[in-house]
Amino acid sequence: ATENKSFRIGFSQRTGADTWRKTMLESMNQELSFNPEIDFIVKDAGGQSSRQVQQIQELINQQVDLLIVSPNAARPITPIVEKAYQQGIPVIVVDRRTASDQYTAYVGADNVEVGRTAGLYANALLKGRGNVVEIGESPGSSADIDRHRGFVEAIHQHPGIRLVAKLEGDWDKRSFAEKLTRLLSDQPTIQLIFAQNDRTALKAHAVCQKLGLEQRVKIIGVDGLPGKNEGIDLVDRGILSATVLYPTGGKEAIRTAVAILQKQPFRRENRLPITLIDSSNVRIMKFQNEKVIEQQADIVKQSQRISYLTQTYASQKNTLYITFA
Ligand code: FRU
């Protein structure tokens, strides 16, 4: 039923594989359920920039009315996003950035602030002294570059804190486990790991556990999702000292898209708030998330009820018409 859809949004996602991206898509779909007139086309680049460029071109060819892009890496994705924008397609960039200011709107948190927040927490944990390892995001992504910048800026406030190494996350399925094992064995003075996402943080924890170092090495993650083995749970179980809640922006991206398509006012820069979760607030975070999940289930139940009633009404109206015509 594409004919009666009045708008078509194309979404180019760097990967759909991890829970953070799945959460982003879920919140987009939830918001889209209020706009049934919108046709939503999702393309998943599987973590490959060349694939993402190709998929954005396909969306341009399909003549989408608006593009949402979460770039895999900043530079490789920039020219195709600029091309779409110059052709008059509104472009919303989500989460990671391109290397250009040619876009219609941006939705996401400030990753320098994410890194800085983690760095300040590391300073407090280490009381100004200690050796630290960082494990990054996919290389060349604005998330990796900015989180690193913010983290280093914060820990450099203390000359006693030293970043011994920055490892690459397992973005291309190669594992950092071996390198981390070597580092931790060779340098017994490493006290803290800053992992740029909670998935990586959990893997880093497994390495520490194998070496019997889980008490000595503190770990800080990023993302703070609800659910088993996700950030909030990991902080609650003491596996992570803290995580920085990094919102996905799914809902805000769709709201901005709808405003642009309906020619309503919108903000070009939509900076989402972040927050640090540690043992002092993890319980309340858990509690609130459970409430939200409950409410979402209620909303689904309600809309099922509404569509049942609408159908019943429509069929009864037909029956009446037939009887009295
Ligand atoms: C998911 C992810 C998140 C992270 C974000 C940064 O693919 O790696 O864990 O916060 O991307 O762009």
Short mmCIF file of C-alpha atoms and ligand atoms in Angstrom, two decimals:
data_model
loop_
_atom_site.label_atom_id
_atom_site.label_comp_id
_atom_site.label_asym_id
_atom_site.label_seq_id
_atom_site.Cartn_x
_atom_site.Cartn_y
_atom_site.Cartn_z
CA ALA A 1 0.00 0.00 0.00
CA THR A 2 2.79 2.39 -0.86
CA GLU A 3 0.46 4.44 -3.13
CA ASN A 4 -1.41 6.20 -0.33
CA LYS A 5 1.66 6.86 1.83
CA SER A 6 2.34 10.53 1.61
CA PHE A 7 6.02 10.52 2.63
CA ARG A 8 8.93 8.22 2.27
CA ILE A 9 11.83 8.31 4.74
CA GLY A 10 15.04 6.42 4.03
CA PHE A 11 17.19 5.44 6.98
CA SER A 12 20.79 4.43 6.44
CA GLN A 13 22.05 2.71 9.57
CA ARG A 14 25.76 1.86 9.98
CA THR A 15 24.85 -1.53 11.48
CA GLY A 16 21.76 -3.06 12.98
CA ALA A 17 23.58 -5.79 14.83
CA ASP A 18 23.93 -4.48 18.37
CA THR A 19 21.32 -3.80 21.03
CA TRP A 20 21.99 -0.07 21.06
CA ARG A 21 21.10 0.19 17.35
CA LYS A 22 18.15 -2.14 17.83
CA THR A 23 16.89 0.15 20.57
CA MET A 24 17.29 3.12 18.23
CA LEU A 25 15.18 1.41 15.57
CA GLU A 26 12.54 0.39 18.08
CA SER A 27 12.11 3.93 19.29
CA MET A 28 11.94 5.16 15.70
CA ASN A 29 9.21 2.63 14.94
CA GLN A 30 7.31 3.55 18.05
CA GLU A 31 7.26 7.19 17.01
CA LEU A 32 6.41 6.23 13.43
CA SER A 33 3.34 4.34 14.62
CA PHE A 34 1.78 7.78 15.17
CA ASN A 35 2.44 8.62 11.52
CA PRO A 36 1.04 5.74 9.47
CA GLU A 37 1.22 7.92 6.34
CA ILE A 38 5.01 7.54 6.37
CA ASP A 39 6.76 4.81 4.46
CA PHE A 40 10.02 3.92 6.22
CA ILE A 41 12.85 2.20 4.36
CA VAL A 42 15.75 0.94 6.46
CA LYS A 43 19.14 -0.09 5.08
CA ASP A 44 21.76 -1.73 7.25
CA ALA A 45 25.37 -1.29 6.15
CA GLY A 46 26.77 -4.04 8.37
CA GLY A 47 29.52 -1.76 9.68
CA GLN A 48 31.01 -1.09 6.23
CA SER A 49 31.42 2.44 4.97
CA SER A 50 31.55 1.45 1.27
CA ARG A 51 28.30 -0.45 1.68
CA GLN A 52 26.73 2.52 3.41
CA VAL A 53 27.70 4.86 0.56
CA GLN A 54 26.09 2.47 -1.90
CA GLN A 55 22.93 2.15 0.19
CA ILE A 56 22.54 5.92 0.54
CA GLN A 57 22.83 6.16 -3.25
CA GLU A 58 20.07 3.53 -3.54
CA LEU A 59 17.86 5.59 -1.23
CA ILE A 60 18.50 8.68 -3.36
CA ASN A 61 17.53 6.65 -6.45
CA GLN A 62 14.35 5.52 -4.70
CA GLN A 63 13.53 9.24 -4.39
CA VAL A 64 13.03 9.34 -0.66
CA ASP A 65 11.57 12.58 0.69
CA LEU A 66 14.02 12.64 3.56
CA LEU A 67 17.16 10.79 4.59
CA ILE A 68 18.25 9.81 8.08
CA VAL A 69 21.88 8.73 8.30
CA SER A 70 23.93 7.33 11.16
CA PRO A 71 27.39 7.36 9.59
CA ASN A 72 29.76 4.44 10.08
CA ALA A 73 32.82 6.66 9.77
CA ALA A 74 32.87 10.41 9.29
CA ARG A 75 35.01 11.00 6.17
CA PRO A 76 33.95 8.17 3.85
CA ILE A 77 30.26 8.97 4.29
CA THR A 78 30.60 12.74 3.90
CA PRO A 79 30.54 13.10 0.05
CA ILE A 80 27.38 11.04 -0.48
CA VAL A 81 25.55 12.87 2.32
CA GLU A 82 26.61 16.19 0.78
CA LYS A 83 25.38 14.98 -2.60
CA ALA A 84 21.94 14.09 -1.24
CA TYR A 85 21.73 17.40 0.60
CA GLN A 86 22.74 19.37 -2.50
CA GLN A 87 20.06 17.57 -4.50
CA GLY A 88 17.52 19.06 -2.12
CA ILE A 89 16.85 15.96 0.01
CA PRO A 90 16.62 16.96 3.67
CA VAL A 91 19.20 14.98 5.65
CA ILE A 92 19.12 14.24 9.38
CA VAL A 93 22.39 12.96 10.81
CA VAL A 94 21.98 10.82 13.95
CA ASP A 95 24.49 9.83 16.64
CA ARG A 96 27.78 9.91 14.73
CA ARG A 97 28.62 12.87 12.53
CA THR A 98 29.93 13.39 9.02
CA ALA A 99 32.90 15.69 8.43
CA SER A 100 30.73 18.43 6.95
CA ASP A 101 28.09 20.95 7.94
CA GLN A 102 25.94 20.13 4.94
CA TYR A 103 22.97 18.52 6.61
CA THR A 104 19.50 19.71 7.57
CA ALA A 105 19.53 18.64 11.21
CA TYR A 106 21.64 16.72 13.69
CA VAL A 107 20.30 14.59 16.54
CA GLY A 108 22.62 13.12 19.14
CA ALA A 109 24.53 13.61 22.33
CA ASP A 110 27.88 15.37 22.51
CA ASN A 111 30.55 12.66 22.46
CA VAL A 112 33.27 14.96 23.78
CA GLU A 113 31.07 15.38 26.82
CA VAL A 114 30.64 11.58 27.01
CA GLY A 115 34.42 11.12 27.11
CA ARG A 116 34.90 13.98 29.56
CA THR A 117 32.26 12.56 31.91
CA ALA A 118 34.01 9.18 31.88
CA GLY A 119 37.38 10.89 32.41
CA LEU A 120 36.21 12.91 35.40
CA TYR A 121 34.80 9.75 36.96
CA ALA A 122 38.10 7.96 36.33
CA ASN A 123 39.91 10.82 38.09
CA ALA A 124 37.70 10.43 41.12
CA LEU A 125 38.06 6.62 41.20
CA LEU A 126 41.83 6.78 40.90
CA LYS A 127 42.17 9.75 43.26
CA GLY A 128 44.48 11.46 40.83
CA ARG A 129 47.00 8.63 40.30
CA GLY A 130 47.07 5.57 38.09
CA ASN A 131 47.45 3.92 34.70
CA VAL A 132 44.56 3.70 32.34
CA VAL A 133 43.69 1.82 29.12
CA GLU A 134 41.07 3.01 26.65
CA ILE A 135 39.21 0.78 24.18
CA GLY A 136 37.68 2.70 21.29
CA GLU A 137 34.73 2.65 18.91
CA SER A 138 35.08 1.99 15.17
CA PRO A 139 38.14 3.91 13.93
CA GLY A 140 37.41 7.17 12.11
CA SER A 141 33.96 7.52 13.63
CA SER A 142 33.14 10.80 15.32
CA ALA A 143 32.12 8.76 18.39
CA ASP A 144 35.65 7.35 18.69
CA ILE A 145 37.44 10.62 17.99
CA ASP A 146 35.28 12.77 20.27
CA ARG A 147 35.01 10.34 23.19
CA HIS A 148 38.78 9.96 23.15
CA ARG A 149 39.29 13.72 23.05
CA GLY A 150 36.97 14.36 26.00
CA PHE A 151 38.44 11.52 28.04
CA VAL A 152 42.05 12.63 27.55
CA GLU A 153 41.17 16.24 28.26
CA ALA A 154 39.67 15.23 31.62
CA ILE A 155 42.35 12.81 32.83
CA HIS A 156 45.09 15.27 31.88
CA GLN A 157 43.91 17.48 34.71
CA HIS A 158 45.93 15.07 36.87
CA PRO A 159 49.59 14.57 35.96
CA GLY A 160 49.51 11.35 38.02
CA ILE A 161 47.07 9.69 35.61
CA ARG A 162 48.52 8.20 32.45
CA LEU A 163 46.81 6.71 29.39
CA VAL A 164 49.08 3.74 28.65
CA ALA A 165 47.30 2.53 25.52
CA LYS A 166 44.26 2.98 23.34
CA LEU A 167 43.07 -0.25 21.77
CA GLU A 168 40.62 -0.60 18.92
CA GLY A 169 37.24 -2.10 19.78
CA ASP A 170 36.20 -5.25 17.98
CA TRP A 171 34.38 -3.34 15.26
CA ASP A 172 35.49 -5.71 12.50
CA LYS A 173 35.13 -8.87 14.58
CA ARG A 174 38.86 -8.94 15.39
CA SER A 175 39.09 -9.12 19.12
CA PHE A 176 41.10 -6.85 21.35
CA ALA A 177 41.17 -9.60 23.99
CA GLU A 178 44.65 -10.81 23.13
CA LYS A 179 46.16 -7.33 23.16
CA LEU A 180 44.43 -6.46 26.40
CA THR A 181 45.61 -9.71 28.00
CA ARG A 182 49.19 -8.90 27.05
CA LEU A 183 48.92 -5.32 28.30
CA LEU A 184 47.44 -6.31 31.63
CA SER A 185 49.99 -9.07 32.14
CA ASP A 186 52.99 -6.91 31.14
CA GLN A 187 51.92 -3.85 33.09
CA PRO A 188 50.59 -4.82 36.48
CA THR A 189 49.94 -1.19 37.31
CA ILE A 190 46.87 -0.74 35.11
CA GLN A 191 43.96 0.17 37.35
CA LEU A 192 41.23 1.31 35.03
CA ILE A 193 39.75 0.62 31.62
CA PHE A 194 37.57 3.11 29.77
CA ALA A 195 35.61 1.12 27.18
CA GLN A 196 33.76 3.33 24.72
CA ASN A 197 30.68 1.11 24.86
CA ASP A 198 29.22 -1.40 27.33
CA ARG A 199 29.57 -4.39 24.96
CA THR A 200 33.30 -3.79 24.88
CA ALA A 201 33.31 -3.13 28.62
CA LEU A 202 31.77 -6.56 29.27
CA LYS A 203 34.39 -8.24 27.07
CA ALA A 204 37.14 -6.33 28.87
CA HIS A 205 35.71 -7.58 32.15
CA ALA A 206 35.91 -11.18 30.89
CA VAL A 207 39.62 -10.66 30.12
CA CYS A 208 40.22 -9.24 33.61
CA GLN A 209 38.35 -12.13 35.17
CA LYS A 210 40.48 -14.67 33.32
CA LEU A 211 43.58 -13.00 34.71
CA GLY A 212 42.06 -12.78 38.18
CA LEU A 213 42.21 -8.97 38.01
CA GLU A 214 38.53 -8.07 38.25
CA GLN A 215 38.94 -6.57 41.72
CA ARG A 216 41.94 -4.42 40.83
CA VAL A 217 40.89 -3.11 37.41
CA LYS A 218 37.90 -0.79 37.39
CA ILE A 219 35.87 -0.45 34.21
CA ILE A 220 33.81 2.45 32.87
CA GLY A 221 31.50 1.92 29.89
CA VAL A 222 29.16 3.91 27.66
CA ASP A 223 25.53 3.39 26.50
CA GLY A 224 23.64 2.47 29.71
CA LEU A 225 20.88 0.40 28.13
CA PRO A 226 18.32 -1.50 30.19
CA GLY A 227 18.18 -5.31 29.96
CA LYS A 228 20.27 -8.29 31.00
CA ASN A 229 24.02 -7.81 30.51
CA GLU A 230 23.48 -4.24 29.34
CA GLY A 231 25.03 -1.21 31.01
CA ILE A 232 22.54 -0.60 33.81
CA ASP A 233 22.56 -4.27 34.79
CA LEU A 234 26.37 -4.38 34.66
CA VAL A 235 26.65 -1.39 37.00
CA ASP A 236 24.03 -2.91 39.28
CA ARG A 237 26.03 -6.15 39.49
CA GLY A 238 29.27 -4.26 40.16
CA ILE A 239 30.89 -5.46 36.92
CA LEU A 240 31.21 -1.85 35.79
CA SER A 241 32.01 1.00 38.15
CA ALA A 242 29.97 3.31 35.95
CA THR A 243 28.53 3.84 32.50
CA VAL A 244 27.62 6.99 30.63
CA LEU A 245 24.04 6.85 29.40
CA TYR A 246 24.18 7.65 25.69
CA PRO A 247 20.67 8.10 24.27
CA THR A 248 19.94 6.67 20.82
CA GLY A 249 17.93 9.65 19.56
CA GLY A 250 15.57 7.41 17.56
CA LYS A 251 12.39 9.14 18.63
CA GLU A 252 13.87 12.64 18.31
CA ALA A 253 15.11 11.85 14.80
CA ILE A 254 11.62 10.83 13.66
CA ARG A 255 10.03 13.85 15.33
CA THR A 256 12.48 16.13 13.56
CA ALA A 257 11.86 14.29 10.27
CA VAL A 258 8.09 14.74 10.59
CA ALA A 259 8.50 18.45 11.38
CA ILE A 260 10.72 18.94 8.33
CA LEU A 261 8.36 17.03 6.03
CA GLN A 262 5.34 18.89 7.30
CA LYS A 263 7.16 22.20 6.96
CA GLN A 264 6.93 22.94 10.65
CA PRO A 265 9.64 24.63 12.70
CA PHE A 266 12.49 22.37 13.85
CA ARG A 267 15.87 22.76 15.47
CA ARG A 268 18.98 22.15 13.40
CA GLU A 269 21.11 21.01 16.35
CA ASN A 270 19.37 18.65 18.74
CA ARG A 271 21.79 17.91 21.52
CA LEU A 272 20.56 15.06 23.69
CA PRO A 273 21.39 14.97 27.39
CA ILE A 274 23.73 12.34 28.82
CA THR A 275 24.06 11.17 32.39
CA LEU A 276 26.45 9.09 34.46
CA ILE A 277 25.17 5.91 36.09
CA ASP A 278 27.04 4.43 39.03
CA SER A 279 26.11 2.60 42.21
CA SER A 280 24.54 5.75 43.66
CA ASN A 281 21.74 6.01 41.09
CA VAL A 282 21.59 2.65 39.33
CA ARG A 283 18.62 1.39 41.34
CA ILE A 284 16.43 4.33 40.43
CA MET A 285 17.43 3.96 36.78
CA LYS A 286 16.41 0.31 36.86
CA PHE A 287 13.14 1.10 38.53
CA GLN A 288 12.26 3.85 36.06
CA ASN A 289 13.10 1.65 33.11
CA GLU A 290 10.79 -1.07 34.36
CA LYS A 291 8.00 1.50 34.59
CA VAL A 292 8.64 2.70 31.05
CA ILE A 293 8.58 -0.87 29.71
CA GLU A 294 5.29 -1.47 31.51
CA GLN A 295 3.79 1.71 30.04
CA GLN A 296 4.95 0.77 26.56
CA ALA A 297 3.21 -2.57 26.86
CA ASP A 298 0.04 -0.73 27.94
CA ILE A 299 0.25 1.52 24.89
CA VAL A 300 0.50 -1.52 22.61
CA LYS A 301 -2.51 -3.11 24.33
CA GLN A 302 -4.49 0.10 23.99
CA SER A 303 -3.74 0.50 20.30
CA GLN A 304 -4.71 -3.12 19.66
CA ARG A 305 -8.00 -2.40 21.39
CA ILE A 306 -8.55 0.73 19.32
CA SER A 307 -7.91 -1.07 16.06
CA TYR A 308 -10.25 -3.89 17.13
CA LEU A 309 -13.00 -1.36 17.90
CA THR A 310 -12.40 0.49 14.65
CA GLN A 311 -12.72 -2.73 12.69
CA THR A 312 -15.87 -3.75 14.54
CA TYR A 313 -17.36 -0.33 13.90
CA ALA A 314 -16.50 -0.47 10.20
CA SER A 315 -18.05 -3.89 9.71
CA GLN A 316 -21.18 -2.93 11.64
CA LYS A 317 -21.54 0.23 9.59
CA ASN A 318 -21.37 -1.93 6.45
CA THR A 319 -24.00 -4.29 7.77
CA LEU A 320 -26.31 -1.40 8.57
CA TYR A 321 -25.83 0.05 5.14
CA ILE A 322 -26.66 -3.26 3.50
CA THR A 323 -29.76 -3.75 5.65
CA PHE A 324 -31.28 -0.35 5.07
CA ALA A 325 -30.17 0.46 1.54
C1 FRU B 1 26.44 0.97 18.53
C2 FRU B 1 27.44 1.90 19.09
C3 FRU B 1 27.09 2.25 20.52
C4 FRU B 1 27.75 3.54 20.66
C5 FRU B 1 27.44 4.16 19.33
C6 FRU B 1 28.40 5.21 18.95
O1 FRU B 1 26.74 0.59 17.23
O2 FRU B 1 28.71 1.34 19.00
O3 FRU B 1 27.52 1.30 21.43
O4 FRU B 1 27.37 4.29 21.72
O5 FRU B 1 27.45 3.13 18.41
O6 FRU B 1 28.24 5.64 17.66
#
